[in-house]
Amino acid sequence: MDTIEDLWTQVTTPQAPPTTSVVALTAVAALVCLAVPWLWHLTRHGLTILHEAAHGAVAVLVGRRLTGIRVHSDTSGLTVSVGKPRGPGMVATLLAGYTGPAMVGLGAAWLLARGYPTAVLWLLLVVLALVLVQIRNWYGLWAVLVSTAAIVAVTWWGSDEVRSTFAHALTWFLLLGAPRAVLELQAQRRRHRGPDTSDAGQLAKLTHVPAGVWVTVFLLVCLGALALGGGWLLAVL
């Protein structure tokens, strides 16, 4: 009981604002992850997990039945849900994927701006736990478990300063990585020959709006989240 009370106190008690160096260095660290190819490939799995989690969450909210999530070694993923193949619910489900990590990053930035880094980490753990029960392949299971273990280790054994630094680094990565993933999507679409099975391509088939328009929507949402969330994080400067 004492442990639960201690955890609740950590989550709900505001911490002192981070130093300028923490905000700046964690932003630089996130940019390095985006710029170095092997680091991007490794950390991109985190975006994929949240991408698929967003698909799954919206699918359930619109009344679809979620049947499984897969995360692959090439950083692609797949979320399968059962329900009406057309209509607003399906559109919302497809729209959620590329915008999902940006929205999570925006929410995390809002919490950090108010002094709740531990709450950010615990909310991410809740998301990972919900994804874990829906994973349907071994690589996806490994990716989710490794991500969970890293956050648990920081949350359980890290000091207030360590948790704050880690939460800021994750938040910057989500805010900066989300638009990078959309640009990557567009580059892949240009190289691809054959039917467009991407989220944008499926939205185009459902709505008769060109896939390029949907890519633009994804990018604008992600850039908007970056501008707003980044502003909150940089306010300490």
Rosetta silent file (secondary structure, phi, psi, omega in degrees, C-alpha in Angstrom):
SEQUENCE: MDTIEDLWTQVTTPQAPPTTSVVALTAVAALVCLAVPWLWHLTRHGLTILHEAAHGAVAVLVGRRLTGIRVHSDTSGLTVSVGKPRGPGMVATLLAGYTGPAMVGLGAAWLLARGYPTAVLWLLLVVLALVLVQIRNWYGLWAVLVSTAAIVAVTWWGSDEVRSTFAHALTWFLLLGAPRAVLELQAQRRRHRGPDTSDAGQLAKLTHVPAGVWVTVFLLVCLGALALGGGWLLAVL
SCORE:     score description
SCORE:     0.000 S_00000001
   1 L     0.000  -40.557  178.543    0.000    0.000    0.000 S_00000001
   2 H   -62.282  -38.228  179.861    2.859    2.365    0.822 S_00000001
   3 H   -63.956  -43.955  178.740    4.392    1.674   -2.569 S_00000001
   4 H   -62.024  -42.802  178.654    1.138    2.512   -4.355 S_00000001
   5 H   -64.316  -39.045  178.425    0.803    5.711   -2.343 S_00000001
   6 H   -64.055  -42.273  179.110    4.406    6.637   -3.139 S_00000001
   7 H   -63.621  -43.365  179.575    3.808    6.064   -6.853 S_00000001
   8 H   -62.919  -38.926  177.730    0.640    8.133   -6.784 S_00000001
   9 H   -63.742  -42.050  177.746    2.503   10.918   -5.001 S_00000001
  10 H   -61.168  -41.460 -176.706    5.232   10.849   -7.662 S_00000001
  11 H   -69.584  -39.426 -170.456    2.670   11.023  -10.471 S_00000001
  12 H   -98.432   -5.784 -179.337    0.536   13.802   -8.998 S_00000001
  13 L   -94.991  121.531  179.165    3.168   16.016   -7.364 S_00000001
  14 L   -64.254  142.615  176.035    4.562   18.764   -9.632 S_00000001
  15 L  -101.400  163.495  177.050    8.329   18.886   -9.981 S_00000001
  16 L   -63.528  148.753  179.253   10.526   21.923  -10.310 S_00000001
  17 L   -58.282  146.700  178.601   10.967   23.168  -13.890 S_00000001
  18 L   -69.134  161.912  176.166   13.901   21.586  -15.751 S_00000001
  19 L   -74.127  162.391  176.893   17.045   23.553  -16.379 S_00000001
  20 H   -58.198  -38.768 -178.613   17.648   25.225  -19.724 S_00000001
  21 H   -65.492  -35.859  178.150   20.368   22.682  -20.490 S_00000001
  22 H   -63.471  -47.428 -179.419   17.972   19.751  -19.979 S_00000001
  23 H   -62.391  -45.149 -177.081   15.426   21.174  -22.421 S_00000001
  24 H   -69.574  -45.339 -175.839   18.071   22.058  -25.000 S_00000001
  25 H   -70.199  -34.576  177.397   20.131   18.872  -24.755 S_00000001
  26 H   -69.720  -33.164  174.782   17.134   16.552  -24.899 S_00000001
  27 H   -65.292  -43.026  178.057   15.951   18.355  -28.038 S_00000001
  28 H   -63.152  -41.375  179.104   19.418   17.890  -29.560 S_00000001
  29 H   -61.059  -41.418  178.201   19.406   14.207  -28.571 S_00000001
  30 H   -63.994  -40.912  178.668   16.055   13.733  -30.322 S_00000001
  31 H   -64.205  -37.271  176.896   17.391   15.451  -33.448 S_00000001
  32 H   -62.412  -41.525  177.608   20.422   13.146  -33.420 S_00000001
  33 H   -60.652  -35.065  178.733   18.086   10.139  -33.339 S_00000001
  34 H   -75.260  -30.437 -171.444   16.326   11.513  -36.399 S_00000001
  35 H   -89.100  -32.473 -177.601   19.544   12.324  -38.270 S_00000001
  36 L   -87.690  118.243 -172.008   21.657    9.193  -37.700 S_00000001
  37 H   -52.962  -47.523 -176.228   20.247    6.377  -39.887 S_00000001
  38 H   -70.366  -32.181  175.918   20.836    3.447  -37.532 S_00000001
  39 H   -69.127  -39.723  177.636   19.503    5.409  -34.545 S_00000001
  40 H   -61.947  -43.915  179.816   16.434    6.429  -36.529 S_00000001
  41 H   -61.661  -39.105 -179.027   15.787    2.815  -37.517 S_00000001
  42 H   -70.205  -51.855 -175.066   16.086    1.726  -33.887 S_00000001
  43 H   -76.380  -20.068  178.936   14.023    4.480  -32.268 S_00000001
  44 H   -58.512  -24.514  178.377   11.484    4.536  -35.116 S_00000001
  45 H   -60.769  -33.605  177.924    9.949    1.429  -33.535 S_00000001
  46 H   -62.807  -41.431  176.269    8.639    3.629  -30.724 S_00000001
  47 H   -64.214  -40.447 -179.989    6.742    5.749  -33.231 S_00000001
  48 H   -61.748  -42.563  179.418    5.413    2.622  -34.904 S_00000001
  49 H   -60.030  -45.835  179.759    4.074    1.277  -31.606 S_00000001
  50 H   -70.378  -34.210  175.091    2.229    4.544  -30.910 S_00000001
  51 H   -56.922  -51.304 -178.972    1.082    4.729  -34.550 S_00000001
  52 H   -69.777  -34.537  176.465   -0.545    1.307  -34.263 S_00000001
  53 H   -61.735  -39.037  179.084   -1.844    2.086  -30.761 S_00000001
  54 H   -65.531  -43.808  174.530   -3.612    5.158  -32.184 S_00000001
  55 H   -54.600  -48.941 -176.547   -5.201    3.069  -34.929 S_00000001
  56 H   -65.019  -42.824 -178.390   -6.378    0.571  -32.326 S_00000001
  57 H   -63.158  -46.135 -179.211   -7.678    3.144  -29.845 S_00000001
  58 H   -68.365  -36.943  177.505   -9.727    5.012  -32.439 S_00000001
  59 H   -57.417  -45.325  179.338  -11.008    1.743  -33.915 S_00000001
  60 H   -66.265  -40.928 -178.511  -12.392    0.759  -30.513 S_00000001
  61 H   -63.573  -32.420 -178.906  -13.833    4.236  -29.898 S_00000001
  62 L   -91.945    7.129  173.663  -15.784    4.164  -33.178 S_00000001
  63 L    95.292   10.801  176.068  -17.206    0.730  -32.431 S_00000001
  64 L   -85.981  160.067  179.545  -14.860   -1.543  -34.352 S_00000001
  65 E  -102.689  118.493 -178.793  -13.507   -4.768  -32.836 S_00000001
  66 E   -79.243  127.847 -177.099   -9.731   -4.798  -32.479 S_00000001
  67 E  -115.044   -9.329  177.043   -8.243   -8.205  -33.349 S_00000001
  68 E   163.911  155.828  177.792   -4.502   -7.630  -33.257 S_00000001
  69 E  -130.263  138.514  175.883   -1.440   -5.434  -33.695 S_00000001
  70 E  -125.936  140.513  172.935    1.849   -6.313  -35.376 S_00000001
  71 E  -125.136  127.619 -173.245    5.169   -4.446  -35.325 S_00000001
  72 L  -107.418  162.550 -176.002    7.821   -5.575  -37.816 S_00000001
  73 L   -66.697  -21.137  177.615   11.611   -5.340  -37.857 S_00000001
  74 L   -85.947   11.361  179.540   11.545   -2.911  -40.809 S_00000001
  75 L    75.180    6.680  172.768    9.619   -0.491  -38.514 S_00000001
  76 L   -82.017  169.732  179.209    6.339   -1.057  -40.347 S_00000001
  77 E  -153.020  171.245 -179.659    3.245   -2.166  -38.481 S_00000001
  78 E  -150.250  129.930  173.624   -0.290   -3.432  -38.920 S_00000001
  79 E  -118.417  125.710 -177.617   -3.448   -3.016  -36.870 S_00000001
  80 E  -111.179  127.834  176.039   -6.403   -5.235  -37.747 S_00000001
  81 E  -136.365  155.207 -176.883   -9.931   -4.380  -36.690 S_00000001
  82 E  -112.997  134.118 -179.700  -13.313   -5.730  -37.710 S_00000001
  83 L   166.537 -164.187  179.999  -16.266   -3.531  -38.594 S_00000001
  84 L   -61.778  130.280 -176.248  -17.821   -1.537  -41.396 S_00000001
  85 L   -74.988  -10.340 -179.797  -15.287   -1.286  -44.237 S_00000001
  86 L  -136.121  174.657  177.014  -16.359    2.248  -45.108 S_00000001
  87 L   105.351  174.809 -176.928  -17.752    5.321  -43.399 S_00000001
  88 H   -58.462  -35.214 -179.198  -16.550    7.941  -40.902 S_00000001
  89 H   -62.896  -43.115  179.414  -15.365    5.336  -38.388 S_00000001
  90 H   -68.809  -38.135  177.328  -12.983    3.752  -40.853 S_00000001
  91 H   -61.966  -46.284  179.865  -11.753    7.160  -42.001 S_00000001
  92 H   -62.377  -39.162  179.463  -11.071    8.199  -38.394 S_00000001
  93 H   -62.259  -44.813  179.462   -9.249    4.927  -37.728 S_00000001
  94 H   -69.632  -36.445 -178.137   -6.934    5.415  -40.703 S_00000001
  95 H   -67.179  -24.904 -172.946   -6.424    9.102  -39.960 S_00000001
  96 H   -72.749  -25.635 -170.129   -5.251    8.357  -36.417 S_00000001
  97 H   -59.473  -63.841 -176.054   -2.053    6.486  -37.285 S_00000001
  98 H   -72.696  -21.738  178.047    0.402    9.144  -38.454 S_00000001
  99 H   -88.780  -16.426 -176.493   -1.134   11.822  -36.257 S_00000001
 100 H   -58.674  -53.413  179.122   -1.196    9.626  -33.146 S_00000001
 101 H   -58.673  -35.695  178.410    2.445   10.005  -32.018 S_00000001
 102 H   -64.913  -40.447  179.454    2.205   13.773  -32.529 S_00000001
 103 H   -68.336  -37.482  175.701   -0.911   13.934  -30.344 S_00000001
 104 H   -64.513  -42.472  177.170    0.767   11.838  -27.652 S_00000001
 105 H   -62.297  -38.708  178.345    3.780   14.153  -27.834 S_00000001
 106 H   -64.749  -44.186  176.952    1.526   17.182  -27.548 S_00000001
 107 H   -63.173  -39.454  178.182   -0.179   15.761  -24.470 S_00000001
 108 H   -64.686  -40.969  178.520    3.190   14.905  -22.952 S_00000001
 109 H   -63.113  -38.006  178.364    4.454   18.450  -23.592 S_00000001
 110 H   -62.160  -43.207  179.015    1.348   19.853  -21.880 S_00000001
 111 H   -67.858  -41.193 -179.985    2.041   17.718  -18.793 S_00000001
 112 H   -64.346  -38.056  179.595    5.741   18.595  -18.766 S_00000001
 113 H   -64.043  -20.622  179.310    4.976   22.298  -18.985 S_00000001
 114 L  -103.378    5.986  172.643    2.971   21.853  -15.781 S_00000001
 115 L    88.659   29.093 -177.334    5.670   19.870  -13.990 S_00000001
 116 L  -121.810   62.210  179.236    4.469   16.261  -14.332 S_00000001
 117 H   -65.301  -35.176  179.875    7.241   14.221  -16.018 S_00000001
 118 H   -66.765  -35.726  176.766    6.453   11.092  -14.006 S_00000001
 119 H   -62.522  -37.946  177.038    2.847   11.238  -15.170 S_00000001
 120 H   -58.630  -47.225 -177.398    4.118   11.284  -18.767 S_00000001
 121 H   -65.432  -41.219 -179.841    6.116    8.108  -18.181 S_00000001
 122 H   -69.315  -35.667  176.500    3.259    6.294  -16.458 S_00000001
 123 H   -66.116  -37.610  175.127    0.779    7.220  -19.175 S_00000001
 124 H   -64.327  -37.246  176.639    3.186    5.829  -21.764 S_00000001
 125 H   -63.836  -38.208  177.081    3.400    2.643  -19.704 S_00000001
 126 H   -62.924  -44.171  178.489   -0.383    2.352  -19.746 S_00000001
 127 H   -60.437  -45.317 -179.976   -0.375    2.704  -23.541 S_00000001
 128 H   -62.995  -38.357  179.045    2.336    0.052  -23.868 S_00000001
 129 H   -64.093  -40.363  178.986    0.423   -2.307  -21.579 S_00000001
 130 H   -67.670  -36.951  177.017   -2.709   -1.949  -23.708 S_00000001
 131 H   -67.848  -39.057 -175.471   -0.697   -2.590  -26.876 S_00000001
 132 H   -56.101  -40.702 -176.933    1.009   -5.593  -25.299 S_00000001
 133 L   -73.962  -10.799 -179.973   -2.221   -7.554  -24.910 S_00000001
 134 L  -107.122   -3.582 -178.350   -2.998   -7.021  -28.607 S_00000001
 135 E   -67.247  136.610 -175.846    0.419   -7.906  -30.067 S_00000001
 136 L  -124.733   15.346  173.829    0.242  -10.847  -32.458 S_00000001
 137 L  -143.030  156.625 -173.036    3.867  -11.391  -33.563 S_00000001
 138 H   -67.368  -41.088 -179.238    7.117  -12.193  -31.766 S_00000001
 139 H   -64.766  -42.037  177.135    9.084   -9.199  -33.001 S_00000001
 140 H   -60.717  -40.169  177.616    6.296   -6.860  -31.944 S_00000001
 141 H   -60.849  -44.716  179.289    6.217   -8.513  -28.521 S_00000001
 142 H   -61.934  -45.577 -177.818    9.972   -7.999  -28.173 S_00000001
 143 H   -61.999  -42.581 -179.165    9.773   -4.343  -29.256 S_00000001
 144 H   -69.654  -40.742 -179.474    6.987   -3.537  -26.801 S_00000001
 145 H   -65.874  -40.538  178.580    8.659   -5.382  -23.921 S_00000001
 146 H   -64.493  -43.901  178.743   12.004   -3.622  -24.472 S_00000001
 147 H   -61.561  -42.745  179.488   10.262   -0.233  -24.623 S_00000001
 148 H   -64.046  -43.675 -178.688    8.313   -1.051  -21.470 S_00000001
 149 H   -61.960  -39.585 -179.498   11.413   -2.230  -19.609 S_00000001
 150 H   -63.755  -44.640 -178.321   13.288    0.984  -20.426 S_00000001
 151 H   -71.052  -38.665  177.337   10.503    3.211  -19.133 S_00000001
 152 H   -61.085  -43.018 -178.540    9.919    1.034  -16.050 S_00000001
 153 H   -61.481  -44.859 -179.879   13.614    1.174  -15.172 S_00000001
 154 H   -68.049  -41.491 -177.023   13.714    4.964  -15.387 S_00000001
 155 H   -67.820  -39.316 -173.653   10.407    5.381  -13.582 S_00000001
 156 H   -82.084  -42.937 -173.106   11.204    2.968  -10.756 S_00000001
 157 H  -107.941  -13.350 -177.178   14.887    3.641  -10.099 S_00000001
 158 L   -76.666  150.330  174.957   15.539    7.054  -11.612 S_00000001
 159 L   -74.398  174.214  177.710   15.730   10.228   -9.564 S_00000001
 160 H   -57.032  -41.402 -178.697   13.383   13.143  -10.195 S_00000001
 161 H   -66.671  -39.262  179.887   16.003   14.711  -12.467 S_00000001
 162 H   -66.779  -44.193  179.310   16.496   11.495  -14.440 S_00000001
 163 H   -63.101  -40.827  179.194   12.754   10.993  -14.932 S_00000001
 164 H   -64.123  -44.537  179.856   12.338   14.589  -16.056 S_00000001
 165 H   -62.648  -45.219 -179.076   15.222   14.346  -18.513 S_00000001
 166 H   -64.773  -42.304  179.489   13.963   11.058  -19.949 S_00000001
 167 H   -63.867  -39.562  177.230   10.395   12.356  -20.273 S_00000001
 168 H   -65.324  -41.365  179.811   11.628   15.462  -22.091 S_00000001
 169 H   -63.139  -44.484  178.613   13.752   13.369  -24.451 S_00000001
 170 H   -62.933  -41.340 -177.903   10.815   11.095  -25.288 S_00000001
 171 H   -66.094  -44.982  176.186    8.495   14.045  -25.807 S_00000001
 172 H   -59.713  -40.554 -178.897   10.920   15.837  -28.135 S_00000001
 173 H   -63.770  -41.520  178.840   11.381   12.615  -30.072 S_00000001
 174 H   -65.250  -45.427 -177.795    7.634   12.193  -30.564 S_00000001
 175 H   -65.870  -40.528 -178.566    7.104   15.812  -31.593 S_00000001
 176 H   -83.716  -33.284 -177.485   10.063   15.852  -33.991 S_00000001
 177 H   -74.557  -29.846 -178.052    9.779   12.260  -35.184 S_00000001
 178 H   -59.979  -50.795  176.540    6.106   12.414  -36.175 S_00000001
 179 H   -65.861  -32.102  176.142    6.616   14.830  -39.103 S_00000001
 180 H   -61.255  -40.285  179.093    9.777   12.956  -40.114 S_00000001
 181 H   -64.741  -36.078  178.274    7.698    9.769  -40.376 S_00000001
 182 H   -67.453  -42.808  176.890    5.169   11.543  -42.626 S_00000001
 183 H   -62.528  -36.278  176.356    7.934   12.777  -44.928 S_00000001
 184 H   -64.794  -40.844  176.848    9.259    9.228  -45.012 S_00000001
 185 H   -57.350  -47.953 -178.586    5.781    8.010  -45.986 S_00000001
 186 H   -63.661  -39.246  177.963    5.666   10.410  -48.922 S_00000001
 187 H   -64.132  -40.001  178.387    9.132    9.351  -50.080 S_00000001
 188 H   -66.847  -37.517  179.007    8.101    5.695  -49.956 S_00000001
 189 H   -64.192  -37.479 -179.921    4.927    6.439  -51.915 S_00000001
 190 H   -68.300  -35.018 -179.605    6.961    8.076  -54.668 S_00000001
 191 H   -79.939  -24.587 -171.912    9.286    5.082  -54.948 S_00000001
 192 L   -74.570  138.024  174.593    6.532    2.489  -54.738 S_00000001
 193 L  -115.566  126.159 -178.411    5.125    0.899  -57.870 S_00000001
 194 L   121.933 -173.109 -178.746    1.737   -0.726  -57.606 S_00000001
 195 L   -59.011  139.612  179.384   -1.381   -0.206  -55.472 S_00000001
 196 L   -86.095  104.359 -178.534   -0.961    2.332  -52.660 S_00000001
 197 L   -99.273    7.383  178.230   -1.741    0.403  -49.481 S_00000001
 198 L   -67.874  170.612  176.909   -0.491    3.118  -47.115 S_00000001
 199 H   -56.966  -41.824  179.990   -2.854    4.914  -44.735 S_00000001
 200 H   -65.290  -40.809  178.840   -3.016    7.803  -47.214 S_00000001
 201 H   -65.159  -40.705  178.635   -3.744    5.443  -50.094 S_00000001
 202 H   -67.999  -37.602  176.000   -6.528    3.700  -48.190 S_00000001
 203 H   -63.927  -37.314  178.374   -8.028    7.065  -47.211 S_00000001
 204 H   -62.108  -41.197  179.132   -7.951    8.093  -50.860 S_00000001
 205 H   -66.237  -36.354 -177.909   -9.951    4.994  -51.817 S_00000001
 206 H   -75.450  -35.408 -170.023  -12.501    5.612  -49.070 S_00000001
 207 H  -111.164  -11.464 -175.139  -12.985    9.343  -49.606 S_00000001
 208 L    62.960   20.829  171.681  -11.990    9.920  -53.268 S_00000001
 209 L   -99.694  131.025 -175.604   -9.648   12.638  -51.985 S_00000001
 210 L   -52.853  144.920 -178.955   -6.116   12.235  -53.431 S_00000001
 211 H   -58.872  -34.828  179.654   -3.604   10.477  -51.206 S_00000001
 212 H   -61.292  -32.396  177.365   -1.276   13.464  -51.450 S_00000001
 213 H   -66.405  -41.076  179.900   -3.899   15.610  -49.762 S_00000001
 214 H   -67.684  -36.641  175.229   -4.070   13.181  -46.860 S_00000001
 215 H   -60.893  -40.357  177.908   -0.287   13.177  -46.548 S_00000001
 216 H   -63.436  -39.826  177.117   -0.489   16.973  -46.337 S_00000001
 217 H   -61.741  -46.972  177.476   -3.127   16.689  -43.606 S_00000001
 218 H   -54.628  -48.073 -174.872   -0.889   14.306  -41.662 S_00000001
 219 H   -65.814  -41.554 -179.540    2.046   16.689  -41.989 S_00000001
 220 H   -64.465  -40.437  177.808    0.098   19.796  -40.997 S_00000001
 221 H   -63.333  -45.326 -178.832   -1.256   18.102  -37.870 S_00000001
 222 H   -65.739  -41.560  178.713    2.218   16.896  -36.888 S_00000001
 223 H   -67.900  -36.371  176.190    3.832   20.276  -37.536 S_00000001
 224 H   -63.073  -42.467  177.493    1.071   21.994  -35.579 S_00000001
 225 H   -64.118  -39.545  178.189    1.683   19.674  -32.632 S_00000001
 226 H   -63.301  -44.049 -179.027    5.429   20.349  -32.890 S_00000001
 227 H   -63.915  -46.423 -177.307    4.916   24.114  -32.919 S_00000001
 228 H   -71.731  -51.215 -179.074    2.511   24.101  -29.969 S_00000001
 229 H   -65.489  -40.474  177.378    4.193   21.404  -27.891 S_00000001
 230 H   -62.685  -37.042  176.405    7.668   22.704  -28.657 S_00000001
 231 H   -61.655  -40.944  177.527    6.569   26.149  -27.540 S_00000001
 232 H   -64.218  -42.603 -178.537    5.433   24.763  -24.218 S_00000001
 233 H   -67.686  -37.153 -176.493    8.723   22.917  -23.701 S_00000001
 234 H   -81.483   -6.742 -178.645   10.817   25.912  -24.711 S_00000001
 235 L   -59.289  -28.263 -179.980    8.934   28.286  -22.409 S_00000001
 236 L   -66.279  -23.792 -179.089   11.454   27.478  -19.683 S_00000001
 237 L   -73.946    0.000    0.000   14.155   29.081  -21.838 S_00000001
